[in-house]
Coordinates of C-alpha atoms in Angstrom, one line a residue:
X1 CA -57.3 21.6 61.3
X2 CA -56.0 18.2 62.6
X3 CA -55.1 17.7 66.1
X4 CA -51.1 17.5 65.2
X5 CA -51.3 20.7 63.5
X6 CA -53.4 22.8 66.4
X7 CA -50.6 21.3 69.1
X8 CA -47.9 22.3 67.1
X9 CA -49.0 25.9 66.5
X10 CA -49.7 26.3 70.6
X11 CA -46.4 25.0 71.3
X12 CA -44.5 27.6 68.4
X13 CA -46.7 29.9 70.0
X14 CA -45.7 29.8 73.4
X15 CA -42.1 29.3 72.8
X16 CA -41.9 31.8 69.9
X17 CA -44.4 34.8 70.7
X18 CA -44.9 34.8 74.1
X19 CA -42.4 34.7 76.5
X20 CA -38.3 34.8 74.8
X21 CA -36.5 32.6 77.1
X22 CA -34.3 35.0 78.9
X23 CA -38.2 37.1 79.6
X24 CA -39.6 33.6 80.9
X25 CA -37.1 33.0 83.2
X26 CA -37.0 35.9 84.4
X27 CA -40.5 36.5 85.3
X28 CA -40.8 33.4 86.4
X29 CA -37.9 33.6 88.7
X30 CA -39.2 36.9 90.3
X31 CA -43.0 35.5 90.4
X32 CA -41.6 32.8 92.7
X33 CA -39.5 35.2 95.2
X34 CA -42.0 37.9 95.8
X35 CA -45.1 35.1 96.3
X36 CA -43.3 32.8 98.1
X37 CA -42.1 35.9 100.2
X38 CA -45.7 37.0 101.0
X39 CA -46.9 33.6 101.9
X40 CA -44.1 33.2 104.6
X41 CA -44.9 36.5 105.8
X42 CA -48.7 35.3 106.5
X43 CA -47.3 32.8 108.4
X44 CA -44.8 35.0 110.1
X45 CA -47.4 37.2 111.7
X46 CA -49.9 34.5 112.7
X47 CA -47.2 34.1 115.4
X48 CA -48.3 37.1 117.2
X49 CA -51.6 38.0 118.7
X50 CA -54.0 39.4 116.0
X51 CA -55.3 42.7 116.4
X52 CA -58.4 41.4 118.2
X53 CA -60.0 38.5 120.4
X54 CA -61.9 37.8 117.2
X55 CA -59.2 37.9 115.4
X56 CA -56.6 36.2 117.5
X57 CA -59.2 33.2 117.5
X58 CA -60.0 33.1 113.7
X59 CA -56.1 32.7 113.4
X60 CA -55.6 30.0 115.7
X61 CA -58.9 27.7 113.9
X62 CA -57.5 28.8 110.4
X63 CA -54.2 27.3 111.2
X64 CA -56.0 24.4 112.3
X65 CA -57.8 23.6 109.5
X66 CA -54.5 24.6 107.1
X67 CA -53.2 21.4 108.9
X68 CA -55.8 19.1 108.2
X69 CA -55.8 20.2 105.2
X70 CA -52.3 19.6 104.1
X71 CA -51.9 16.0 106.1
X72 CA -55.4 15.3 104.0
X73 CA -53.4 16.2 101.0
X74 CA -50.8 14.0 101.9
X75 CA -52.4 11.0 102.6
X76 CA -55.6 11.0 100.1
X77 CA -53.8 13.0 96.9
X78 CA -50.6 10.5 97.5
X79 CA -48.5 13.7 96.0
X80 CA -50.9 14.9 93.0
X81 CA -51.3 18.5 92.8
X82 CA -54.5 19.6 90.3
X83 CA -52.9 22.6 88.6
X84 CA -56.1 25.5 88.1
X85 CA -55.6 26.7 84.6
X86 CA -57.8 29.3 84.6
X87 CA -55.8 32.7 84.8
X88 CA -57.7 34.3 87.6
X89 CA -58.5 31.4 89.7
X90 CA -55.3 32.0 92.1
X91 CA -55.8 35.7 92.2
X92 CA -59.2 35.3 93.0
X93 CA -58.2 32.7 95.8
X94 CA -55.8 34.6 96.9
X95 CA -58.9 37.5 97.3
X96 CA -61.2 35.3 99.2
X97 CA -58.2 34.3 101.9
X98 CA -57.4 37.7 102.2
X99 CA -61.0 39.3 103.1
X100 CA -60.9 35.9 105.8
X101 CA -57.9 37.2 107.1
X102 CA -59.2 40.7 107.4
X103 CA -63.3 40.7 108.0
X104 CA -62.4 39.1 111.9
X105 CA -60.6 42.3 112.9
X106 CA -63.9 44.3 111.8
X107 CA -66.2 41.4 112.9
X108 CA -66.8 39.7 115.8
X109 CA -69.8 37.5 115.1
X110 CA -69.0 34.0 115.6
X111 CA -70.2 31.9 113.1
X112 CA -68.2 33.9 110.9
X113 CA -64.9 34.4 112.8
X114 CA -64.9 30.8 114.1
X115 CA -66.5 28.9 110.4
X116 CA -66.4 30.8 107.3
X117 CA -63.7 32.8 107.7
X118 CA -60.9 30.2 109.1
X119 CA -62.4 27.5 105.8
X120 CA -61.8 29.8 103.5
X121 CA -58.5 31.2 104.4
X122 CA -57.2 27.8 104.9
X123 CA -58.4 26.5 101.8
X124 CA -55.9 28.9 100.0
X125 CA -53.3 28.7 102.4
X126 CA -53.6 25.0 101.3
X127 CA -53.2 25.7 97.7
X128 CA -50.8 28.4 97.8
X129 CA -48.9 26.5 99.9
X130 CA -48.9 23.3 97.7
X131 CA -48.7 24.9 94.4
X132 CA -45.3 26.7 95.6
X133 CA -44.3 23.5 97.1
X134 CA -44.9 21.9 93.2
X135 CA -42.8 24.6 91.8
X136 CA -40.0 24.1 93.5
X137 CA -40.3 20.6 93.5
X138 CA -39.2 21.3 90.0
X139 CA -36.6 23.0 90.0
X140 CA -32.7 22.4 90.2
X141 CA -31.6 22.5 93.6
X142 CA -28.8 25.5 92.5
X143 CA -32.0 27.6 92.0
X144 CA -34.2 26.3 94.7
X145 CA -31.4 27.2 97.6
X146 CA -30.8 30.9 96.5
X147 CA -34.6 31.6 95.5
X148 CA -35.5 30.3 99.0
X149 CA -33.0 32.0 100.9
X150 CA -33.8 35.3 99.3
X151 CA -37.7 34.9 99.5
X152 CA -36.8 34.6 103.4
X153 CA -34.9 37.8 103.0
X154 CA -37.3 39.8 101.5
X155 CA -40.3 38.2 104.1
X156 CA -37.9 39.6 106.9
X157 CA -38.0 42.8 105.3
X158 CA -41.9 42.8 105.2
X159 CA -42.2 41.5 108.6
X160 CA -40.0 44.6 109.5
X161 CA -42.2 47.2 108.1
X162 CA -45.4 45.7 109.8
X163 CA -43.8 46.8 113.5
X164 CA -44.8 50.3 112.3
X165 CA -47.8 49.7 111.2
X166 CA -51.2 49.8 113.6
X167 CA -53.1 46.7 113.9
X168 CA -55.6 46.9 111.8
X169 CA -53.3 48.4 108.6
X170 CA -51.6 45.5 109.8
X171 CA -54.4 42.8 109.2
X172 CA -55.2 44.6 106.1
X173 CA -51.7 44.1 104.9
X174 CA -52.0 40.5 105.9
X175 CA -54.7 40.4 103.7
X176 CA -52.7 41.8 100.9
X177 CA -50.0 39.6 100.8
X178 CA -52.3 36.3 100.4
X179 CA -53.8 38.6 97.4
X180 CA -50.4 38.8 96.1
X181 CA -49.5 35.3 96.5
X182 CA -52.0 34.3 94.5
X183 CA -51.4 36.4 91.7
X184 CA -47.4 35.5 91.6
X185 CA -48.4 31.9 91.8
X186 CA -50.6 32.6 89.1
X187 CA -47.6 34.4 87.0
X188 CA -45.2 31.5 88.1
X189 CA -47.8 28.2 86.7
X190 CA -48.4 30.5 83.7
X191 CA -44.7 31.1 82.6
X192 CA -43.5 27.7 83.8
X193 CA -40.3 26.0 81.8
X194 CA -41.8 23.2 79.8
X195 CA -38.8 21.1 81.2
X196 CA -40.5 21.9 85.6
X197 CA -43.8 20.8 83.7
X198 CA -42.1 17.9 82.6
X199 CA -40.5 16.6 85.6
X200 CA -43.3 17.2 87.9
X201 CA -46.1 14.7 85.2
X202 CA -42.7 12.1 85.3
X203 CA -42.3 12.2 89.2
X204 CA -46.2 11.4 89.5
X205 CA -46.0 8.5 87.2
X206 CA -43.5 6.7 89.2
X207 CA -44.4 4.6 91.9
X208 CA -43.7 5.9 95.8
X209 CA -41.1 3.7 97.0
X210 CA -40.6 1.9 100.9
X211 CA -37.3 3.6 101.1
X212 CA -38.5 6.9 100.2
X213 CA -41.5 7.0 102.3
X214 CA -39.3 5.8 105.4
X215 CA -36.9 8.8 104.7
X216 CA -40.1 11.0 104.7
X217 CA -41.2 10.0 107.9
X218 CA -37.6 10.8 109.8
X219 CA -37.8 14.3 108.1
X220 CA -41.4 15.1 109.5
X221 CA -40.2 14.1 112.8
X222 CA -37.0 15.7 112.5
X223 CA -39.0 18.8 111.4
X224 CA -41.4 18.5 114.6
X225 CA -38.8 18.0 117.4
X226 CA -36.7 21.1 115.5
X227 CA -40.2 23.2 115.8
X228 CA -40.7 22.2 119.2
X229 CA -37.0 22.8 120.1
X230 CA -37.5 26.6 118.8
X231 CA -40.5 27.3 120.0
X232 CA -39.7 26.2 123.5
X233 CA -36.9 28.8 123.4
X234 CA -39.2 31.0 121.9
X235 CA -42.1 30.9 124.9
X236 CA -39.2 31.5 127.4
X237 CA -38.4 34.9 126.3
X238 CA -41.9 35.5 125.2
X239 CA -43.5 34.8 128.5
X240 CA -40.3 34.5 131.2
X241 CA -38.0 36.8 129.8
X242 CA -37.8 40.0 131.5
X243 CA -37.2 42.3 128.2
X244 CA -39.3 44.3 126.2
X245 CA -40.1 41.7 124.2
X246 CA -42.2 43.8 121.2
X247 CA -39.4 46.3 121.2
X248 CA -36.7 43.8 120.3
X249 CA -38.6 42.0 117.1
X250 CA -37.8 45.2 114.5
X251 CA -33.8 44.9 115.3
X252 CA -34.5 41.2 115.2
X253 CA -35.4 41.1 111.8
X254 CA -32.7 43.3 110.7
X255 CA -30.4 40.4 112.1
X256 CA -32.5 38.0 110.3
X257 CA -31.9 39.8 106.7
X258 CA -28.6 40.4 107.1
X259 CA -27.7 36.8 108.4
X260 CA -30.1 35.4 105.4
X261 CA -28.0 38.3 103.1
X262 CA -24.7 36.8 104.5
X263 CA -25.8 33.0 104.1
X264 CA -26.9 33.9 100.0
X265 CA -23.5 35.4 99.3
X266 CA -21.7 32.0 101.1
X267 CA -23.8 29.7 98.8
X268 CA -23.3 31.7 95.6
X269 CA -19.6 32.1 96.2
X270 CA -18.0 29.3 97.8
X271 CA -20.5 26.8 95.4
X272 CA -20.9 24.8 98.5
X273 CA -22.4 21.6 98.7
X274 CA -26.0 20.9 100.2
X275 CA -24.6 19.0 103.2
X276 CA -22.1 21.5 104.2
X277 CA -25.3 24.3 103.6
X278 CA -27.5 22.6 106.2
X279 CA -24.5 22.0 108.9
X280 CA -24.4 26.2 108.9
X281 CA -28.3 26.1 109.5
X282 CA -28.3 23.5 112.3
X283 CA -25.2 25.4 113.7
X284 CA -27.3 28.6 113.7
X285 CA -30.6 27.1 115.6
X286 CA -28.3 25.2 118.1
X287 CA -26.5 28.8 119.0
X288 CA -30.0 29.7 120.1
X289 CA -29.7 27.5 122.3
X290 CA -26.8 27.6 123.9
X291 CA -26.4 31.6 124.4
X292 CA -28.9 31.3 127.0
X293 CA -27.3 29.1 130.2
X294 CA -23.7 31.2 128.5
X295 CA -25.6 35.1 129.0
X296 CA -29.0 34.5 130.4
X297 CA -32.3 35.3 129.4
X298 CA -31.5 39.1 130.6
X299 CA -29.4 39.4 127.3
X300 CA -31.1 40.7 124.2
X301 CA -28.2 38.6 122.1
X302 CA -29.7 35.0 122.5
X303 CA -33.4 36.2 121.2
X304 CA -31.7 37.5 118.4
X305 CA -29.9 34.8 117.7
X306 CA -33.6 32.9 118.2
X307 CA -34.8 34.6 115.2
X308 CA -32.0 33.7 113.1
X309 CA -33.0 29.9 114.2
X310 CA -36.8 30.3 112.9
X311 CA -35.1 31.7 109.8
X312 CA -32.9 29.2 109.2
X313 CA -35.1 25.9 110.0
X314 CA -37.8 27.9 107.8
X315 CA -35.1 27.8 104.7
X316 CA -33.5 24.1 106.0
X317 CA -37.6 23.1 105.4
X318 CA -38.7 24.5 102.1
X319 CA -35.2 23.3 100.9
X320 CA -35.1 19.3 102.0
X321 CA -38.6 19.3 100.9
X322 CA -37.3 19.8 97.9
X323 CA -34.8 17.8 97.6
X324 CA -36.7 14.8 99.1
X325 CA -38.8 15.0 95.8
X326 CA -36.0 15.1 93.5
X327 CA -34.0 12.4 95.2
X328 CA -37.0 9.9 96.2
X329 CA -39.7 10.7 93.7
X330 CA -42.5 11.5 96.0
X331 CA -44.8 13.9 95.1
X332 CA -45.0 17.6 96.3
X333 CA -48.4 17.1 98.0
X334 CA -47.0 14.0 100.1
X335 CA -43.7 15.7 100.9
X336 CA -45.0 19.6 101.4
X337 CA -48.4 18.2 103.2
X338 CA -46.0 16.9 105.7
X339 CA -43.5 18.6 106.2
X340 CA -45.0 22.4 105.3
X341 CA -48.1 21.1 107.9
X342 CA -46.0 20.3 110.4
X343 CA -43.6 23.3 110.4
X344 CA -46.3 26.1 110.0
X345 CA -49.5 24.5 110.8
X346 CA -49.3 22.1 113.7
X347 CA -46.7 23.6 115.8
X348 CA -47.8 26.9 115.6
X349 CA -51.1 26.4 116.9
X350 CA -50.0 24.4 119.3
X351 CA -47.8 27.1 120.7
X352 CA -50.7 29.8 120.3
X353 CA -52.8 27.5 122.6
X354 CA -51.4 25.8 125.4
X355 CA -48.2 27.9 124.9
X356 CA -49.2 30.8 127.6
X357 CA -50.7 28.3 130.2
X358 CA -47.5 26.0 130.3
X359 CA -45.2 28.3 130.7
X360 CA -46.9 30.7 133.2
X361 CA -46.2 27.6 135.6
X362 CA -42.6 27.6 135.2
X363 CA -40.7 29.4 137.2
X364 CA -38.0 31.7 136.5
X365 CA -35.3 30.9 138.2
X366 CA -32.1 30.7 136.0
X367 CA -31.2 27.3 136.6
X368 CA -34.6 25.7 135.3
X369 CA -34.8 27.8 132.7
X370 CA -30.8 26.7 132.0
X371 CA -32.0 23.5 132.1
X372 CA -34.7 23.8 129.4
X373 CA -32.6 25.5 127.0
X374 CA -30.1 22.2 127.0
X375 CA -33.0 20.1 126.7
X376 CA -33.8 22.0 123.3
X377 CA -30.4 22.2 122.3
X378 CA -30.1 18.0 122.9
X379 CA -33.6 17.9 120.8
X380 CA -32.4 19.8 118.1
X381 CA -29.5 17.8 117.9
X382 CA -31.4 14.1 117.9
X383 CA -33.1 15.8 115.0
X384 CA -30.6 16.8 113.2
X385 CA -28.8 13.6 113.3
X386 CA -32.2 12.1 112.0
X387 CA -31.9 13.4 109.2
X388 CA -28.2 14.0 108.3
X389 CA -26.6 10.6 109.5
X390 CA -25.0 8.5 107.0
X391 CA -27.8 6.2 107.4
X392 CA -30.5 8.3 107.1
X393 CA -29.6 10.5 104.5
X394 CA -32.2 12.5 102.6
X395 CA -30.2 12.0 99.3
X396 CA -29.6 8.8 97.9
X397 CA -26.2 7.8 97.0
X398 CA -26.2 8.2 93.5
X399 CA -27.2 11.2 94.0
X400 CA -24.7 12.6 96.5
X401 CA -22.3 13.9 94.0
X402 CA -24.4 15.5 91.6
X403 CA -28.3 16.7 91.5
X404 CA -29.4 14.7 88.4
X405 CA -28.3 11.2 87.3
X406 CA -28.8 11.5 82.9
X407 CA -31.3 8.8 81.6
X408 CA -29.5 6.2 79.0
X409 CA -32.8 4.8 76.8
X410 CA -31.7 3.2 73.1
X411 CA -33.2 4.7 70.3
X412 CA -34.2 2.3 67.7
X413 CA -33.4 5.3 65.1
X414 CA -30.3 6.3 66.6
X415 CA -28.2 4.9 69.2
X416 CA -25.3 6.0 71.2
X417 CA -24.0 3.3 73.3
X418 CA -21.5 5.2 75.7
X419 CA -22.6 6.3 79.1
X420 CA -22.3 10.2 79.9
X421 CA -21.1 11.1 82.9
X422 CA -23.5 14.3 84.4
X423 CA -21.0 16.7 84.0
X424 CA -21.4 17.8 80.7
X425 CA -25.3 18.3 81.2
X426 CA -24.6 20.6 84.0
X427 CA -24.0 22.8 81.8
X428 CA -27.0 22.5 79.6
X429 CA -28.2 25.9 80.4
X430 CA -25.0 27.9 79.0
X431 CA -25.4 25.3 76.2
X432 CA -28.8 26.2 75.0
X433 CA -28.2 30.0 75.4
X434 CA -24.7 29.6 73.3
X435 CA -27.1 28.5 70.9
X436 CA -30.2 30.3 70.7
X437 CA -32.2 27.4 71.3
X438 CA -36.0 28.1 73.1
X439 CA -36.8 26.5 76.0
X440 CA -38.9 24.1 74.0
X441 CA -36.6 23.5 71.6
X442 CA -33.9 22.9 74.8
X443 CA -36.0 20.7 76.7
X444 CA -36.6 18.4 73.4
X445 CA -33.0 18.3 72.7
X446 CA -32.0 17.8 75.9
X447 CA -34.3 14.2 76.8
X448 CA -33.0 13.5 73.0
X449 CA -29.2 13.9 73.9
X450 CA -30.1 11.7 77.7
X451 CA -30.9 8.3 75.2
X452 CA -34.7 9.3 74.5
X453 CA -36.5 8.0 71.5
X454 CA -39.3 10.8 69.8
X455 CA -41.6 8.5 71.0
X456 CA -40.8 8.4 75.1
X457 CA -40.0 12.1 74.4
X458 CA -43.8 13.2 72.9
X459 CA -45.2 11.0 76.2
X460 CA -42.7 12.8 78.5
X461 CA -44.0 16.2 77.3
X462 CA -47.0 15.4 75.8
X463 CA -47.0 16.5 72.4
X464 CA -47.9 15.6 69.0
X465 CA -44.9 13.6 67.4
X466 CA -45.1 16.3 64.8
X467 CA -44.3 19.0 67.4
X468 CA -41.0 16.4 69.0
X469 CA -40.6 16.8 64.8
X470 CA -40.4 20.5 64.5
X471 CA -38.2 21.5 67.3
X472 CA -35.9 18.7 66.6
X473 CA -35.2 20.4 63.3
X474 CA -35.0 23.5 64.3
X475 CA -32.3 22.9 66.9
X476 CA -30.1 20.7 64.5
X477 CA -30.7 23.9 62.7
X478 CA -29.0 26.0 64.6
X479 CA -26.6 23.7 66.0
X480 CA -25.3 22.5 62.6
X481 CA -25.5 18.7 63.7
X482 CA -27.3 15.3 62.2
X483 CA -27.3 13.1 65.0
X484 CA -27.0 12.8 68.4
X485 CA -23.5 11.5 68.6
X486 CA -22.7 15.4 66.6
X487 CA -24.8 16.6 69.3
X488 CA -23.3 14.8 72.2
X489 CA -19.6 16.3 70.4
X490 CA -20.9 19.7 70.2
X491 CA -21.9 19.3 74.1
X492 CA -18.6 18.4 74.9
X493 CA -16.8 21.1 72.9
X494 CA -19.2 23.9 75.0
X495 CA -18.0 22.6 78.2
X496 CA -14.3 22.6 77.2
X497 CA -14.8 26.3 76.0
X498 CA -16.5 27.0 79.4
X499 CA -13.9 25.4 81.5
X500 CA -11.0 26.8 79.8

């Protein structure tokens, strides 16, 4: 069988057999909640002391070495991600980081709480971490805001149900959610839209530029002096405060899910744009800050509205991430080694280890503590307008009004020599449903209608020109067109029909 004919059969396969698009999307949408959702609940317990010295210490090193590892990625990888193709190799990944999580609350010998243990849970930290970074690098940022905000909600709700939980059932969940993870991730990279796949190989081929890698470098230190801002205000009711400060965390994140629940129903509703999404979240982490000198540290109301910060600069991360890679064409490993290492790695283990020391030396008198608070409150604002000034904006221009700018190429075989505004494509989604087509089938059609030639198409996707062939007749099939000025026409007349 020639080499045309095998690729073609795979692809009708995939598109045809195994997954119908509405199933794909589907699964694929819930893989990346519920993973995502246990990773960030890993993370959301390693702020706490573990269950045992061992323990407490394996934590801290792991974290350590997650950082390296992700600023490695960054610098060596330059934003390439190796995909693992084999079906079990996540879930298996996700099994060895969760016995590392779990053997140092049984174990206390030290080579293995303070070596083996800490590598190997890192290592798929690292991965997990990355590969959900890649994903939703992918994606249009109308999914990648909802899908984040509600994998925040449901970690909230997870990191609810471990206050009733002993320690060591809690470790052992701990272990369970890196286990799950994996096998989500493993769901998500298995059912992945041809048109994510795609994006991501395009995104690689194209060169980092100056400008991009400037803007990179104000959000990781945007991301740093926000981390450090909360987790100052964090360590002053942790270890100044004079509250029950285990008792409070269960309400807490009760706040945190409805606030996230809340937030969701604002950005679904009001279709508001990105900008005007981030100036709530800044607004949220700066009220943390400025309850304190208004009701004191004796209030329970400004540690509640500390949690909602760490929720919300959790969401403002995993979403400008994303929307640095669109915008700027940097890889995911650059952009989530960064900004993901920063944010969960670094800062955490800095607070776990000179955290306690610092601020046993501070006094509790209200006006210091005042004081502090304001200081985090002006740090939070330098970073905020780091990132969000009109000169250092994360989104380029062309960019501002709409998520995608459409790709104009001449085809030698047939040409179409008016410009298309993005609107119409916005709606590509609702167009491709309207007419049956499968996500292969769309995600030819659709870099055919944007100006490519079957050539650049078959090196976009990679496929045989034979398989760029098939689907191309199958969707003028069903569409009832000849070219891509009909096409372009039939595009237009869906949009109408939806607007009306």
């Amino acid at each position: 069988m020639r080499q045309t004919d095998i690729m073609l059969s795979v692809d009708t396969l995939t598109d045809n057999y195994s997954f119908s698009g509405e199933s794909r999307t589907a699964l694929l949408r819930a893989a990346r909640i519920v993973g995502f959702a246990c990773l960030l609940a890993w993370f959301s317990a390693s702020g706490f002391l573990s269950s045992s010295p061992s323990a407490n210490r394996s934590d801290t090193l792991t974290l350590a070495a997650f950082t390296l590892l992700l600023f490695g990625t960054a610098v060596a990888a330059r934003g390439r991600i190796a995909r693992c193709n084999h079906p079990l190799a996540y879930p298996l990944l996700g099994a060895a980081a969760g016995l590392g999580t779990v053997i140092p609350s049984f174990v206390d010998d030290l080579v293995v709480t303070s070596a083996i243990c800490p590598l190997i849970t890192a290592v798929g930290l690292s991965v997990f971490t990355l590969g959900w970074g890649s994903l939703f690098s992918g994606q249009d940022m109308e999914k990648v805001i909802p899908e984040t905000i509600m994998a925040q909600m449901l970690m909230s709700v997870i990191h609810f149900t471990s206050y009733f939980l002993p320690p060591l059932p809690e470790t052992v969940v701990r272990g369970a959610l890196l286990v799950g993870s994996g096998l989500m991730l493993a769901i998500a990279q298995k059912t992945c839209h041809p048109r994510q796949v795609a994006r991501e190989r395009l995104s690689r081929s194209i060169p980092t530029s100056s400008a991009g890698r400037r803007i990179l470098v104000r959000f990781i230190v945007a991301i740093n002096l926000w981390s450090i801002a909360i987790n100052l205000l964090y360590n002053i009711y942790r270890y100044c405060a004079p509250l029950d400060f285990a008792g409070l965390s269960a309400p807490a994140a009760l706040i945190e899910v409805l606030f996230l629940g809340l937030l969701l129903i604002v950005t679904s509703v009001c279709a508001m744009r990105d900008a005007q999404l981030y100036t709530i979240i800044f607004a949220t982490v700066l009220l943390a800050f400025l309850l304190v000198p208004v009701l004191g540290i004796e209030s329970s109301v400004p540690f509640y509205a500390l949690f909602l910060g760490f929720a919300a600069l959790s969401v403002l991360t995993w979403i400008l991430s994303a929307q640095i890679c669109r915008e700027h064409s940097l890889g995911p490993g650059m952009v989530y080694g960064c900004s993901i290492g920063s944010f969960l790695g670094l800062q955490i283990v800095l607070a776990r280890v000179a955290a306690q020391d610092v601020f046993s030396e501070i006094a509790s008198s209200p006006v210091e503590l005042n004081a502090l608070c304001l200081v985090g409150a002006f740090i939070s604002f330098v970073a905020y307008q780091m990132v969000f000034n009109r000169r250092s904006a994360l989104w380029s221009k062309q960019a501002a009004g709409s998520n995608e700018t459409p790709i104009v190429v001449p085809d030698e075989n047939d040409t179409d020599p008016r410009p298309h505004s993005a609107d119409p494509f916005d709606h590509w989604d609702v167009f491709a449903e309207t007419y049956r087509l499968t996500p292969r089938e769309s995600e030819v059609l659709l870099l055919f209608a944007r100006g490519r030639s079957y050539e650049r198409i078959q090196e976009a996707l990679m496929i045989s020109r034979g398989t760029v062939n098939y689907h191309m007749a199958n969707a003028y099939r069903k569409l009832g067109v000849s070219s891509r000025q009909d096409l372009l026409d039939r595009l237009d007349e869906t949009v109408r029909a939806i607007k009306r």
